[in-house]
Each structure stands twice: as C-alpha cells, then as structure tokens.
Coordinates of C-alpha atoms and ligand atoms in Angstrom, one line a residue:
X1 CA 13.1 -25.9 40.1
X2 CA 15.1 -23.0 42.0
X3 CA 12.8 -20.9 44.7
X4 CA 9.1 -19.8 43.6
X5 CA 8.5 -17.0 45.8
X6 CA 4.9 -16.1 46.3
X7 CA 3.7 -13.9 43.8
X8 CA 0.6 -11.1 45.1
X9 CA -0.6 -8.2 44.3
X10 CA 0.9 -6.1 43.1
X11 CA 3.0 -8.3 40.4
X12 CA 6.1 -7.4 38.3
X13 CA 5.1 -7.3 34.7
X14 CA 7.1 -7.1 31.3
X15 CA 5.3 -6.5 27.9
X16 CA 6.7 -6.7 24.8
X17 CA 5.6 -4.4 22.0
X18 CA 4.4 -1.1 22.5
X19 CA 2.1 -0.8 19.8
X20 CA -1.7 0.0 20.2
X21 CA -2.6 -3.2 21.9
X22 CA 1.0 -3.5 24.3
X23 CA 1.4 0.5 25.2
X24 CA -2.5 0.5 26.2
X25 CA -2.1 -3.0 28.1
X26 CA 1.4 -1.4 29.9
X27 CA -0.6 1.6 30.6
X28 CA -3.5 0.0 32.1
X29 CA -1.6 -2.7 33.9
X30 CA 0.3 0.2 35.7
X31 CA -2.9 2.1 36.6
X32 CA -4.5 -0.7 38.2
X33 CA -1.6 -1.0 40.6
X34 CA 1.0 -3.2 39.1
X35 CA 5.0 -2.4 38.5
X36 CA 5.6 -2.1 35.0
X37 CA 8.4 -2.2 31.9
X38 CA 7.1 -2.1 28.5
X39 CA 9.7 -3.2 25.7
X40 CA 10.0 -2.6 21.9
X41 CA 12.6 -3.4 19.1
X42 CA 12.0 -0.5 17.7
X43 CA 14.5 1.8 19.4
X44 CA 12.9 5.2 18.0
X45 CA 9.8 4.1 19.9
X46 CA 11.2 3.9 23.3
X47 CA 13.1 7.0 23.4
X48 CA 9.9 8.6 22.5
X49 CA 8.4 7.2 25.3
X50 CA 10.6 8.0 27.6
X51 CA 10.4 11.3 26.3
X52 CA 6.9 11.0 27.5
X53 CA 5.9 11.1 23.7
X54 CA 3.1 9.0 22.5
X55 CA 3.5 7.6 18.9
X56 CA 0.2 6.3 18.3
X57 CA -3.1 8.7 18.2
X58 CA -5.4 6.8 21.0
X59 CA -8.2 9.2 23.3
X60 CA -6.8 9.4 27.2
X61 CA -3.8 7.7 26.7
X62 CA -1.1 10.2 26.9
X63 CA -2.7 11.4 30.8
X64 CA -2.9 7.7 31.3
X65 CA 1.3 6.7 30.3
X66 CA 2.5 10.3 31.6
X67 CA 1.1 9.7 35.6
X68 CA 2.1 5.8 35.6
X69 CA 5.1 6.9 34.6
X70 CA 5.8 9.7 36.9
X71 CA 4.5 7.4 39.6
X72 CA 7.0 5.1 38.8
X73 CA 4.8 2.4 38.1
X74 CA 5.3 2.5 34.3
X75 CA 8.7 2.5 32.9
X76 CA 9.7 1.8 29.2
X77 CA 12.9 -0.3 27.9
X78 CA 14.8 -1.0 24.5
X79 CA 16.1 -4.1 26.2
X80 CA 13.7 -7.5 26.6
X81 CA 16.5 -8.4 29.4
X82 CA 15.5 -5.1 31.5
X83 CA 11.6 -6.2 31.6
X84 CA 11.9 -9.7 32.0
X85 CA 14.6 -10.0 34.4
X86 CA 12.0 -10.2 38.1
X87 CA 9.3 -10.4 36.3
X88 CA 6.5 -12.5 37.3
X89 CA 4.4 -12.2 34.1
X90 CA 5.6 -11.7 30.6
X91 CA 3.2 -10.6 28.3
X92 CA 3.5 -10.8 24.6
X93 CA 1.6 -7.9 22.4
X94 CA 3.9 -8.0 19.2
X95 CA 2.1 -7.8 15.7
X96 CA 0.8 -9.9 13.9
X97 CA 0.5 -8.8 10.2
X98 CA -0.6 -11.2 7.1
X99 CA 1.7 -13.2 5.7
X100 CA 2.4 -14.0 1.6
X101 CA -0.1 -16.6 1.8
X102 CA -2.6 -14.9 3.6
X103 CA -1.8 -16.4 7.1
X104 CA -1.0 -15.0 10.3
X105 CA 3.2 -13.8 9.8
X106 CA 4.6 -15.3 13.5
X107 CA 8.0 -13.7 12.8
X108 CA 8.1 -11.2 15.8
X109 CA 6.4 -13.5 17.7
X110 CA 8.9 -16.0 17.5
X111 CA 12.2 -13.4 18.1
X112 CA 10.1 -12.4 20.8
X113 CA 9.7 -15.7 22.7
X114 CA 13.6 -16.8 21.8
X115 CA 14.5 -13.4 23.8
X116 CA 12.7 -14.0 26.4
X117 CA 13.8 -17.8 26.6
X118 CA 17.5 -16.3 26.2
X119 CA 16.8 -14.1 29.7
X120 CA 15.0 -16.4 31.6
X121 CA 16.6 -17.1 35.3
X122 CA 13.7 -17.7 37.4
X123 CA 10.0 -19.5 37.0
X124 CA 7.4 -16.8 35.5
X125 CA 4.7 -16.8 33.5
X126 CA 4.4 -16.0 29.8
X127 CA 0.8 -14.7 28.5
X128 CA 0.6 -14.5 25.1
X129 CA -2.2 -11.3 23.9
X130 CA -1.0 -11.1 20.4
X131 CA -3.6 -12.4 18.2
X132 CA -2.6 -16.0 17.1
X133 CA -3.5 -19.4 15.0
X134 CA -5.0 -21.7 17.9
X135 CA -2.0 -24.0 18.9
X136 CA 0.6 -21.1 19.3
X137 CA 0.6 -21.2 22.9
X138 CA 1.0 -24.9 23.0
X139 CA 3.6 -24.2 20.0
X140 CA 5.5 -21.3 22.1
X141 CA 5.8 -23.3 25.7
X142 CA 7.2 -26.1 23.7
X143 CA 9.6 -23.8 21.8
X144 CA 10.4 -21.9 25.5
X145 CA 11.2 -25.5 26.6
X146 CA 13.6 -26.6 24.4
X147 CA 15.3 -23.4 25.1
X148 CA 15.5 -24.0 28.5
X149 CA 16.7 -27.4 28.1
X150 CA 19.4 -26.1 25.5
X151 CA 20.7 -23.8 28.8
X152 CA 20.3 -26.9 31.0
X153 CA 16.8 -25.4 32.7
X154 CA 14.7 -28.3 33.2
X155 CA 11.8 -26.2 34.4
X156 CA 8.7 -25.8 32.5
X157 CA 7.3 -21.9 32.0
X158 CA 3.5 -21.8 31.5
X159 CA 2.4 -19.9 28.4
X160 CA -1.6 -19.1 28.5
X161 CA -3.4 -17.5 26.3
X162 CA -5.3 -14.0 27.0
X163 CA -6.7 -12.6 23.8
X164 CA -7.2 -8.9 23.9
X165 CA -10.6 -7.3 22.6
X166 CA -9.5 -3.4 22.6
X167 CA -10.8 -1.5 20.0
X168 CA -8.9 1.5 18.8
X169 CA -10.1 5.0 19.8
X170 CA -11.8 3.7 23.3
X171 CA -8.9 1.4 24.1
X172 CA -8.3 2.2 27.8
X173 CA -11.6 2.5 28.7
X174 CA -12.0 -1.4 26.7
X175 CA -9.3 -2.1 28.6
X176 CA -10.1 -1.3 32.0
X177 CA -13.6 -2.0 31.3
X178 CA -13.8 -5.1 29.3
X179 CA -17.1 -7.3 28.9
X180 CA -15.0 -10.4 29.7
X181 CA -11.4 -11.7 30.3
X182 CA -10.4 -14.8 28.3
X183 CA -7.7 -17.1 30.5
X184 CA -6.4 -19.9 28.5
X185 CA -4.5 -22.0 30.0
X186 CA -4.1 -25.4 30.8
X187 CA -4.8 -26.0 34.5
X188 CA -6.7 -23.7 36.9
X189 CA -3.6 -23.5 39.2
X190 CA -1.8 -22.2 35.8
X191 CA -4.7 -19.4 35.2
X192 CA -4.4 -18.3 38.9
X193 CA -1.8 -15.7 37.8
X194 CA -3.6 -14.0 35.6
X195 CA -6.4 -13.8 37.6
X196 CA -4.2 -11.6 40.6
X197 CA -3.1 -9.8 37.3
X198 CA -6.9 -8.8 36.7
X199 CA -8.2 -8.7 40.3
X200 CA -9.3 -5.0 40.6
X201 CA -11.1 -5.6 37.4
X202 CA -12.4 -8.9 38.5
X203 CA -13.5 -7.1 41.9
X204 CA -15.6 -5.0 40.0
X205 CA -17.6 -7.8 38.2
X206 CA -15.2 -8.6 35.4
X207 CA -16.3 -11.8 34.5
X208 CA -12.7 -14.4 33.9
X209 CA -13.6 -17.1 32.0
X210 CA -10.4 -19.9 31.7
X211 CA -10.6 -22.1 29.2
X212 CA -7.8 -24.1 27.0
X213 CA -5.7 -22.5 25.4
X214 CA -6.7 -23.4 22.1
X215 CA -10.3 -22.6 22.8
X216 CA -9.0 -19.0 24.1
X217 CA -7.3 -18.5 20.6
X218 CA -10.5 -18.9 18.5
X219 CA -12.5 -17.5 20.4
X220 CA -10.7 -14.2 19.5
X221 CA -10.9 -15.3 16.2
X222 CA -14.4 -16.5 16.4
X223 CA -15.3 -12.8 17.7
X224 CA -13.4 -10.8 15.1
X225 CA -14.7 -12.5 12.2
X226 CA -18.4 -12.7 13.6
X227 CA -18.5 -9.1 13.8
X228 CA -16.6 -8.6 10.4
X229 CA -19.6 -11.1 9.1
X230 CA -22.1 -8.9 10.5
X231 CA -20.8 -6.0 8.8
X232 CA -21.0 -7.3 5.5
X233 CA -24.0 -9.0 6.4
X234 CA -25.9 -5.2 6.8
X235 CA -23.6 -4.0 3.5
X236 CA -25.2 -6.9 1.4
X237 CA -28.7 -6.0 2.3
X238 CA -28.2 -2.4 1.7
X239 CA -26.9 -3.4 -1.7
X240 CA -30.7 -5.0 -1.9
X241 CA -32.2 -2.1 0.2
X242 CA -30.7 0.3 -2.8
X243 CA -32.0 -2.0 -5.6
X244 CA -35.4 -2.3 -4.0
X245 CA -36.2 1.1 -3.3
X246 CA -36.0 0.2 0.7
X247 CA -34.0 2.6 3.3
X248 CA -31.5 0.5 5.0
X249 CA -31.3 3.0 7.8
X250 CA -34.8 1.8 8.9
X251 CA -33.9 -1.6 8.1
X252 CA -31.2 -1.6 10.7
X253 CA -33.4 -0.3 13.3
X254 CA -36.4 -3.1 12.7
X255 CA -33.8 -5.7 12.6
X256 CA -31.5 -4.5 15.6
X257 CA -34.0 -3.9 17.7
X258 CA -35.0 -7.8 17.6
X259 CA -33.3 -8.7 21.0
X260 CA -32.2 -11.7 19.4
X261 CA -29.7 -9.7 17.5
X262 CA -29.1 -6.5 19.0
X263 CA -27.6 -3.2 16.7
X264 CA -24.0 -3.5 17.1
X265 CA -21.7 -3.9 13.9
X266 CA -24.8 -3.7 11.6
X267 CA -23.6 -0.2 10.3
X268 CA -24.1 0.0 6.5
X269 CA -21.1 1.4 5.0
X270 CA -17.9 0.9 2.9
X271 CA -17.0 -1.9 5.0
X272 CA -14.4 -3.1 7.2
X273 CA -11.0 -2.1 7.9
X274 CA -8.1 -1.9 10.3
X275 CA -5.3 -3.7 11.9
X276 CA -7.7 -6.7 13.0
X277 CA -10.7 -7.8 10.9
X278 CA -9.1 -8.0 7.4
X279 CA -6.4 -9.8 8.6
X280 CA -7.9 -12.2 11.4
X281 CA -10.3 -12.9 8.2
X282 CA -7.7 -13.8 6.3
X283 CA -5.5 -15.8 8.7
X284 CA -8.5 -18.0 9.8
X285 CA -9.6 -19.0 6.5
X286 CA -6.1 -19.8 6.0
X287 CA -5.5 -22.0 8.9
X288 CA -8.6 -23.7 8.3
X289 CA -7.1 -24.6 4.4
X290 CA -4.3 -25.9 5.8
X291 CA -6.4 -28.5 7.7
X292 CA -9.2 -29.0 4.9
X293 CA -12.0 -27.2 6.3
X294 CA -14.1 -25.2 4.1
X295 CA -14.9 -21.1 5.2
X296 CA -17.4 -20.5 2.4
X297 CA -19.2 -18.4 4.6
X298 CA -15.9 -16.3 5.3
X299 CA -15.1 -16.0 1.7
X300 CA -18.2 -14.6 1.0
X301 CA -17.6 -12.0 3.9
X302 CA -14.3 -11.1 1.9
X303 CA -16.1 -10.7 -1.2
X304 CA -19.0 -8.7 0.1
X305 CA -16.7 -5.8 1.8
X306 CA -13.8 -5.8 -1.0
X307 CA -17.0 -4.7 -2.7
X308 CA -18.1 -1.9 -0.8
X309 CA -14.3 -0.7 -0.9
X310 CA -14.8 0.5 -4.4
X311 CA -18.2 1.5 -3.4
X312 CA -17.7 5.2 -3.2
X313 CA -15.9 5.8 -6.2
X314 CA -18.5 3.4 -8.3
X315 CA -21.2 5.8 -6.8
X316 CA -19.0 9.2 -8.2
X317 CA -18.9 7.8 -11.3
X318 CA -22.4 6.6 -12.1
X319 CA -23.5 10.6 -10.6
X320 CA -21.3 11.5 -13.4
X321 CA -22.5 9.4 -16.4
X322 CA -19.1 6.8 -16.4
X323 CA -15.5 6.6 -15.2
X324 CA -14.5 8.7 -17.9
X325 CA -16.1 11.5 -16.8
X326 CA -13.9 11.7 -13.2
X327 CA -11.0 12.7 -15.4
X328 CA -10.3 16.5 -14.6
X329 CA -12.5 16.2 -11.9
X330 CA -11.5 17.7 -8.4
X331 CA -12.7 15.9 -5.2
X332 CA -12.6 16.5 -1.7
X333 CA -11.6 13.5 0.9
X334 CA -12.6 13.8 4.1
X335 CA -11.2 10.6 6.6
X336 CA -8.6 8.7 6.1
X337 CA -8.2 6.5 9.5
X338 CA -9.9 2.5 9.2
X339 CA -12.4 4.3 12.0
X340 CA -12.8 7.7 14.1
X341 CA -11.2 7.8 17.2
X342 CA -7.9 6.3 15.7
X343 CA -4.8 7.6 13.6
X344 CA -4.2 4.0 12.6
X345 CA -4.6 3.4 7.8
X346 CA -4.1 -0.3 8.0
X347 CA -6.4 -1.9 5.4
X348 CA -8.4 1.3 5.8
X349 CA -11.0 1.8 2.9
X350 CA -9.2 5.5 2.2
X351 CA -6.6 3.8 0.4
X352 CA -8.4 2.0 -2.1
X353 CA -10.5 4.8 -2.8
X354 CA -7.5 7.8 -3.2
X355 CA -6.3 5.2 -5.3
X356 CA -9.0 4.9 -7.6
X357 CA -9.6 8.2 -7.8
X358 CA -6.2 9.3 -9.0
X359 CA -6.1 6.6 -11.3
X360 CA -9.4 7.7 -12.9
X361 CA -7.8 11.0 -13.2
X362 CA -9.7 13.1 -10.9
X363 CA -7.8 15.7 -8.4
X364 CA -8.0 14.6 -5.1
X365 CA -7.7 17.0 -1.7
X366 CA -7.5 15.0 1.3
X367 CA -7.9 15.7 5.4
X368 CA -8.0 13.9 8.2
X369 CA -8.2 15.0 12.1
X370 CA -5.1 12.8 12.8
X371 CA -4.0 10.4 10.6
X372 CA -2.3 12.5 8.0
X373 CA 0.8 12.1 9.2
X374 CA 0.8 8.6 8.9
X375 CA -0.9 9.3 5.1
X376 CA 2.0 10.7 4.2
X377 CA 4.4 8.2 5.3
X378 CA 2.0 5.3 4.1
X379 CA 0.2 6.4 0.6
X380 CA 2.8 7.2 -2.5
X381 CA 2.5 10.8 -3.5
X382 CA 1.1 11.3 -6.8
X383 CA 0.7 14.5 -8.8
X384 CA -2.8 14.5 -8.5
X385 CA -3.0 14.0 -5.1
X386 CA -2.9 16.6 -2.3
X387 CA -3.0 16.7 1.6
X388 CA -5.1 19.6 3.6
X389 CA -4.7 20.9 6.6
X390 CA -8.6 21.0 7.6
X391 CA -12.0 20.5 6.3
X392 CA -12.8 23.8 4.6
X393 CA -9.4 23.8 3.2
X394 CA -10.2 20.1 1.0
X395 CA -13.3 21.8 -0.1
X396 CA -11.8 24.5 -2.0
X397 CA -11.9 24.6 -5.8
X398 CA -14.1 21.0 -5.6
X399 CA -16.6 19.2 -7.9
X400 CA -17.7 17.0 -5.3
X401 CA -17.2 15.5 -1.0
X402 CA -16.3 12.2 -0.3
X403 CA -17.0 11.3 3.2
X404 CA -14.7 8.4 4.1
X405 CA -14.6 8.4 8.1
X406 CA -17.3 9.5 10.1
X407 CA -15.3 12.0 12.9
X408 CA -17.9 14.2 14.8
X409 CA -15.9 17.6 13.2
X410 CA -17.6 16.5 9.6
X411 CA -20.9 15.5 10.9
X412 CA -21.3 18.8 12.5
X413 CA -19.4 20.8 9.5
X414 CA -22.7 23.3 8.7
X415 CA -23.8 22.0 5.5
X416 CA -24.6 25.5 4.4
X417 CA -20.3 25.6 3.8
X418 CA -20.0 22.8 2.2
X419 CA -22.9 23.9 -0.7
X420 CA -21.1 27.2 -1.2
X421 CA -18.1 25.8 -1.9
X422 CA -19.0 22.5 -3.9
X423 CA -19.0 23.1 -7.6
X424 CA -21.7 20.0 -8.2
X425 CA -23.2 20.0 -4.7
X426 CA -22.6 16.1 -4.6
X427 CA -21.7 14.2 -1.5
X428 CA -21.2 10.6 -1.2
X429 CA -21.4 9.5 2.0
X430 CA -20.2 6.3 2.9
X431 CA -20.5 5.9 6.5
X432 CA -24.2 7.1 6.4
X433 CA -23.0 9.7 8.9
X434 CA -24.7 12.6 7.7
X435 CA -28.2 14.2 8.3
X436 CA -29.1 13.8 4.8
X437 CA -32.6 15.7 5.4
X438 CA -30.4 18.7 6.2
X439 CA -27.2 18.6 3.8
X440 CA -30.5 18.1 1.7
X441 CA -32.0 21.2 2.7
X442 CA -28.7 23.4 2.0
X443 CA -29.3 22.5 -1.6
X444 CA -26.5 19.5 -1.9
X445 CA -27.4 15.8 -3.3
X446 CA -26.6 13.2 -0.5
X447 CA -26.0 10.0 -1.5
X448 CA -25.4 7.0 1.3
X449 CA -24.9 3.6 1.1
X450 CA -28.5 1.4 0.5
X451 CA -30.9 4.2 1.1
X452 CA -32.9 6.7 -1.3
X453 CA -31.2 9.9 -2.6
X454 CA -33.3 12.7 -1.7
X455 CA -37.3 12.3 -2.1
X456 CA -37.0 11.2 -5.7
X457 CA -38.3 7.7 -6.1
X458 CA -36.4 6.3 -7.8
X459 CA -37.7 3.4 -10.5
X460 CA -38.6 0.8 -8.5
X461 CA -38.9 -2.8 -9.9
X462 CA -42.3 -4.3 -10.2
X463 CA -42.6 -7.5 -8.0
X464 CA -44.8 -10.2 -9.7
X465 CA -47.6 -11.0 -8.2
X466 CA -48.4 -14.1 -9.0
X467 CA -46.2 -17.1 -8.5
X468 CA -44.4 -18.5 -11.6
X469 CA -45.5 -21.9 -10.9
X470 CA -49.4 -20.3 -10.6
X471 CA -50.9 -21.4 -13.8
X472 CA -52.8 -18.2 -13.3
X473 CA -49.4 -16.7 -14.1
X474 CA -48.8 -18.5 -17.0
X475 CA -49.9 -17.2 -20.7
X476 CA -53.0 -19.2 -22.0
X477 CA -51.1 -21.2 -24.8
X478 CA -48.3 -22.4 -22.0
X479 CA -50.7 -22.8 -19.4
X480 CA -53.1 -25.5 -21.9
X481 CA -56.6 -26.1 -22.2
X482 CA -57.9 -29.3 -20.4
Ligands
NAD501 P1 1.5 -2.9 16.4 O1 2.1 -3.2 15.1 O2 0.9 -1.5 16.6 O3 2.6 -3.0 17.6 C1 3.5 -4.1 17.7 C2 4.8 -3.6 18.3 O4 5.6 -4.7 18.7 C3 5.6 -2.6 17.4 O5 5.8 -1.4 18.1 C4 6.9 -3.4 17.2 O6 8.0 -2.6 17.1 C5 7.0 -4.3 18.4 N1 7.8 -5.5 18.3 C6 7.8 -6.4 17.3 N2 8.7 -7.4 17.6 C7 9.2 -7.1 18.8 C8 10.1 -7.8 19.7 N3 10.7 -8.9 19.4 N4 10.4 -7.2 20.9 C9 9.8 -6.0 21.2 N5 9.0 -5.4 20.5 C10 8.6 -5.9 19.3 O7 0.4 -4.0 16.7 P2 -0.9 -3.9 17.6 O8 -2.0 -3.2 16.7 O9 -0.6 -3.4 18.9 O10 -1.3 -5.4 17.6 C11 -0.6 -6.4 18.4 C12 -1.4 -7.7 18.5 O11 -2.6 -7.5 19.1 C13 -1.7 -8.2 17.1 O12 -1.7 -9.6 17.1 C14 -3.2 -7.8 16.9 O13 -3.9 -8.6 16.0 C15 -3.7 -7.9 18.3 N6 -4.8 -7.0 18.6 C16 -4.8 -5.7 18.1 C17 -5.9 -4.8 18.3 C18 -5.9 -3.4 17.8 O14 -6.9 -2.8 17.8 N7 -4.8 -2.9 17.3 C19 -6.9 -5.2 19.2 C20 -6.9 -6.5 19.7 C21 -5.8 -7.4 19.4

C-alpha cells in the first residue's frame, strides 16, 4: 500500500458522466467547497461545457456551473485520466438505460470502472451514484481488483454505494437539500469518506444513513418503484372515481390528508414517465426473475400506467363517437417533457400519444416550453405532424387541446383564447392541471382524468342494496317457501 495521505476537507473529486444526475452532482460538489473535474465520453458534451454551455434544460443550474467554474472549483474533462489522477473520490453517474430483456444495460458502467482501474496510481475511493441492480458495488470492487492485480497493485479500492434521489427540474435544490443521504458501504471506517464529502450538508441536519451496500442499492430501487406504485395506485382509483360518478380530485385530498399516507405522488394523471421510474420498474422486476421471486404487485403497476398512456387519446375518441372519427381531425399538443421543470422525453407519455394520434390520422400541432428541441431529434417526423413555436401558435386552425405537461405558462394561458380559437371547444386534460370551473365558464368542455365533465351527471350505476346472499334479495321462486 504506497502513502495514504490524510484526506480533509475540502477533497479532490472526479465524476464521470455529465448527464442530469453527474453535471448537477459536479456542480453541487464544487459549490459546497470541493475541487472538481467532471468527465464525459461524449466529446461534444465537454467542449460545450467548457464553453460554459449547458446541454441539459435543469432550473439554476447554468448560474450554478458558470461561478464554480470561474472560481476554479469546477472544471470539465474529455479524459477519465485528467479527473481521476489526485483524486480522492471517484464518483460514477453514467446511465443506466434498459436493456433487451428489460434489465438494467451495465455497459457504460463497466467501460467506466475499467478506465478508472486503467488510471489508478494511488488509494481512493470509488462511489458508485448511478442507479444499479444490488450487488454492483460488490461486483465493481471485485472487477477494480482484478485490475489492479493484472498491473501488479495489490491494494484494495473501496467502492460504496450512494444512490442519488434528484428529481429533474428542482435538482440542485434536491441536491443540496436532500431528505437523506444513503452511504453504503461495507465498514464505518469505509463510509467516513463520504461523510467529509457531505459535511456542510450533514452540518445542516442532513441526516447520513450507512448501510451495506446491497441494502443502499434497493433502497433506491425500493423508493423509485414505491412512488411509481403510488402513482398508479391514485390512476386506478380514478379509473373507478370516473366509472362511479366520484371526483378523484376530492378523493385525493380525503385520502392524503390521512397522515398515515400523506399527498405526495398521488396525482391522477396519464401516468409515469421519465429517465427513472419506467425503467427502475422494469429492471427490478427483472432482477427479481432472475432469482425466482414473484413482483405481481409491480406488474400490475406496469399495467395500470401503460394504460393511462393511451388514456388521452381513448378520451378524444370516445368525445368524438370512435377512432374513426380523429381522421382529418386537427389537434393541438401542449407538453412534451416526462414532467415540467425538465427538457428531458425519455419514456415520456407525449410520445405514445403523438403517436397515436398521427396514426389515427388526425393533424397534430405540438409545443413545448423546452423540450422541442430534443422532440425533434427524438420523435420521427411524420407528415401529419408539426412543431410550434408557442402556445397560441398550436392552437391555430384546431378541433381540439391536449394537455400533456402541466408547465405554469398553460395553466395560466386565459381560457377565454383558447375558446376562440378551438373549433370543438374540447380539452382533455391529463394532468388535472386546469381550473376546469373556469375553462368551463369560457364555454370549453374540460375533461380530466377520474373526475365529472362539467355539471352534467353523468349515468351513474345503481348500487344494489341488498346483499346477494340476502334472501331478501333473492326472487320468491329462487329464494323457496319453507
Ligand atoms: P444521462 O444519460 O443523462 O447521463 C449519463 C452521461 O454519462 C452521458 O452524458 C454519457 O455520455 C456519460 N457517459 C457514459 N459512459 C461514460 C464513460 N465511460 N465515461 C464518461 N462518461 C460516460 O443519465 P442521468 O439521467 O444523469 O442518469 C445517470 C444515473 O443516475 C442513472 O443510473 C439514473 O438511473 C440515475 N438517476 C437519474 C436521475 C434523473 O433524474 N435523471 C435521478 C436519480 C438517479
């Protein structure tokens, strides 16, 4: 083992991948003191960067890279060598996308880890905050120690786990303001580094939790897929709200209101999307296959919100009398990011639904505040499809609005524009995002996911009141004599 030289605050730090999760982390990391270089593959990326460009759409992060990196504190790389070499922690934020079979795809990963093994020259630490299968870590430091051995190293490099819980469009302020920090690592003297990482948070109350490794990794996964399970938790009872005649707006507030369960994630809508929930879904199911045990409860969650993908374009067409009838039809998109706040399409709900629409041969205008440029590189053009440069501009010449992303500049769009312009004065809202008492009141039908459309009742179904099994219930023949 050559020299360990104390390590304090503040500490060297490389992270590689500059994506949402590794730019914000870089970013953050410089602010609260440390000496950073944040590394990517992809070569357009970093010149960017060091342009002082920002190639992802996230609220306060350009201020937040520009100072750190006129400070000097946050500088950006092409080469893993340049970050890792002094480095006292590496940390890993490379994707990771769904694989062929549903899993988690550990490719970059994998490069990333035999770089840094092929640049190591003195002891550090290597935090993994990519979003893995539990047993990566364990997996990696076994991989990083073969590689060592293969250069004659006979030192061991810790790899801990430190799941990230960002969420895109408040990601520095998650970031530097997180309800917890997960350490996983193997022994308390192992976690110490991570806890000088995180002091000024920890100073402030952060609470650090350590834990193993393995138990860090599904915990991440165990969060995501809770909250995804929430989410079509809500959707399926506002598909019983709508059959019932019940509002699932006031639903949500008697049942999040109960302390026991609180109102976050129980939004009625069309469902989840994004760079995290489908696929941590996905990949958890499919580790648990691989070792025989059964997710029916996660299957269902996947079933429930592929459902309420189609759920916009199902509610067009029964306003319309069919599917047939959206042929020649002209609608206006508004949102196309997973969520507001974001410019990021993966797995976003948008796609499925311009998808539908052009297939069922309606004309489709589209806008979104940020993410059209990444709609144009990402969704095939089609004839009948057409990107707008605002809000009024989608409306033109349309039958009907499709709200897909709730962004504040739709929700306070006046209404009274939106019934001029509207050849049908139908909206389908599918964030429940809009006032629908006063879209109502500028003479456009609302309709939102499990709730009423305007104050027409619609036929409800008569509840029996008797129970079946009540021979009171039961015809006089059926029921018998004696
Ligand atoms: P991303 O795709 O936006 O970014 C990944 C970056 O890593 C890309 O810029 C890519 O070029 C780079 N990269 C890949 N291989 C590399 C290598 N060998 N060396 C250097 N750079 C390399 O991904 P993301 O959204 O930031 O997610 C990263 C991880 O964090 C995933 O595991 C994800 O599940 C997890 N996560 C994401 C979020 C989120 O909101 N996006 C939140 C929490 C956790």
């Amino acid at each position: 083992m050559p020299d360990s030289r104390p390590i304090s605050h503040p500490l060297r730090i490389a992270v590689i991948g500059t994506g949402y999760v590794g730019l914000v982390s870089a970013a953050c990391l410089a602010h609260i003191g440390h000496h950073v270089t944040a590394v990517d593959s992809d070569a357009g990326k970093v010149h960017a960067l060091q342009r002082g460009a920002i190639p992802i759409y996230e609220a306060g992060l350009q201020p937040l890279v520009a100072a750190q990196a006129r400070e000097g504190r946050l500088l950006f790389s092409h080469a893993t060598v340049d970050a890792v070499h002094g480095a006292d922690l590496v940390f890993i934020a490379v994707g990771t996308p769904t694989d062929a079979q549903g899993g988690a795809d550990l490719r970059a990963l994998r490069r990333a880890v035999e770089e840094i093994a092929a640049c190591i020259v003195h002891p550090l630490t290597v935090v993994i905050k990519s979003t893995v299968p539990v047993g990566t870590s364990d997996a990696a430091r076994a991989a990083l120690r073969g590689a060592l051995a293969r250069r004659g190293i006979d030192w061991e490099v810790p790899v801990l786990s430190n799941p990230e819980f960002l969420r895109e469009g408040t990601a520095t302020e998650d970031f530097l303001n997180p309800a917890r920090i997960l350490v996983g690592a193997r022994t308390a003297h192992e976690a110490a580094v991570l806890g000088l990482a995180y002091e000024p948070l920890v100073r402030q109350g952060v609470p650090l939790i350590v834990m193993s490794p393995r138990s860090a990794e599904l915990s991440k996964y165990a969060a995501n897929t809770m909250l995804a399970a929430r989410i079509s938790f809500i959707n399926e009872i506002a598909d019983i709200a709508q059959a019932t005649g019940a509002d699932i707006e006031e639903v949500r507030e008697g049942l999040g209101t109960d302390p026991r369960i609180g109102p976050a994630f129980l939004k009625a809508g069309i469902g989840y999307g994004g760079s995290c929930f489908p696929k941590d879904v996905s990949s958890l199911r499919n580790a648990a296959r691989s070792l025989g045990v059964p997710t029916d409860l996660l299957a269902a969650v996947e079933r429930v919100n592929e459902r309420h993908r189609h759920w916009p374009v199902a509610r067009l067409a029964q306003a319309y009398g069919g599917r047939k009838a959206l042929r020649g039809l002209r609608v206006a998109v508004w949102g196309l990011a997973f969520k507001p706040g974001t410019d990021d399409l993966r797995e976003a709900a948008s796609l499925v639904v311009l998808q539908e629409l052009v297939e069922a041969g309606a004309a489709v205008a589209a806008y979104d505040p940020v993410a059209m440029r990444n709609a144009v590189d990402l969704v095939p053009a089609h004839p009948l499809l057409e990107w707008r440069a605002s809000a009024a501009d989608a409306l033109e010449g349309a039958h009907a609005l499709l709200l897909l992303t709730e962004w504040r500049e739709f929700i306070d769009f006046p209404p009274e524009r939106v019934a001029e312009q509207l050849k049908d004065a139908l909206v389908i809202d599918g964030r429940n995002a809009l006032s629908a008492p006063r879209w109502e009141a500028a003479g456009l039908q609302v309709h939102q996911v499990g709730r009423p459309v305007g104050d027409t009742h619609p036929s409800l179904p008569v509840m029996p009141w008797r129970d079946a099994g009540d021979p009171r219930a039961r015809p006089a023949a059926a029921a018998g004599t004696s």
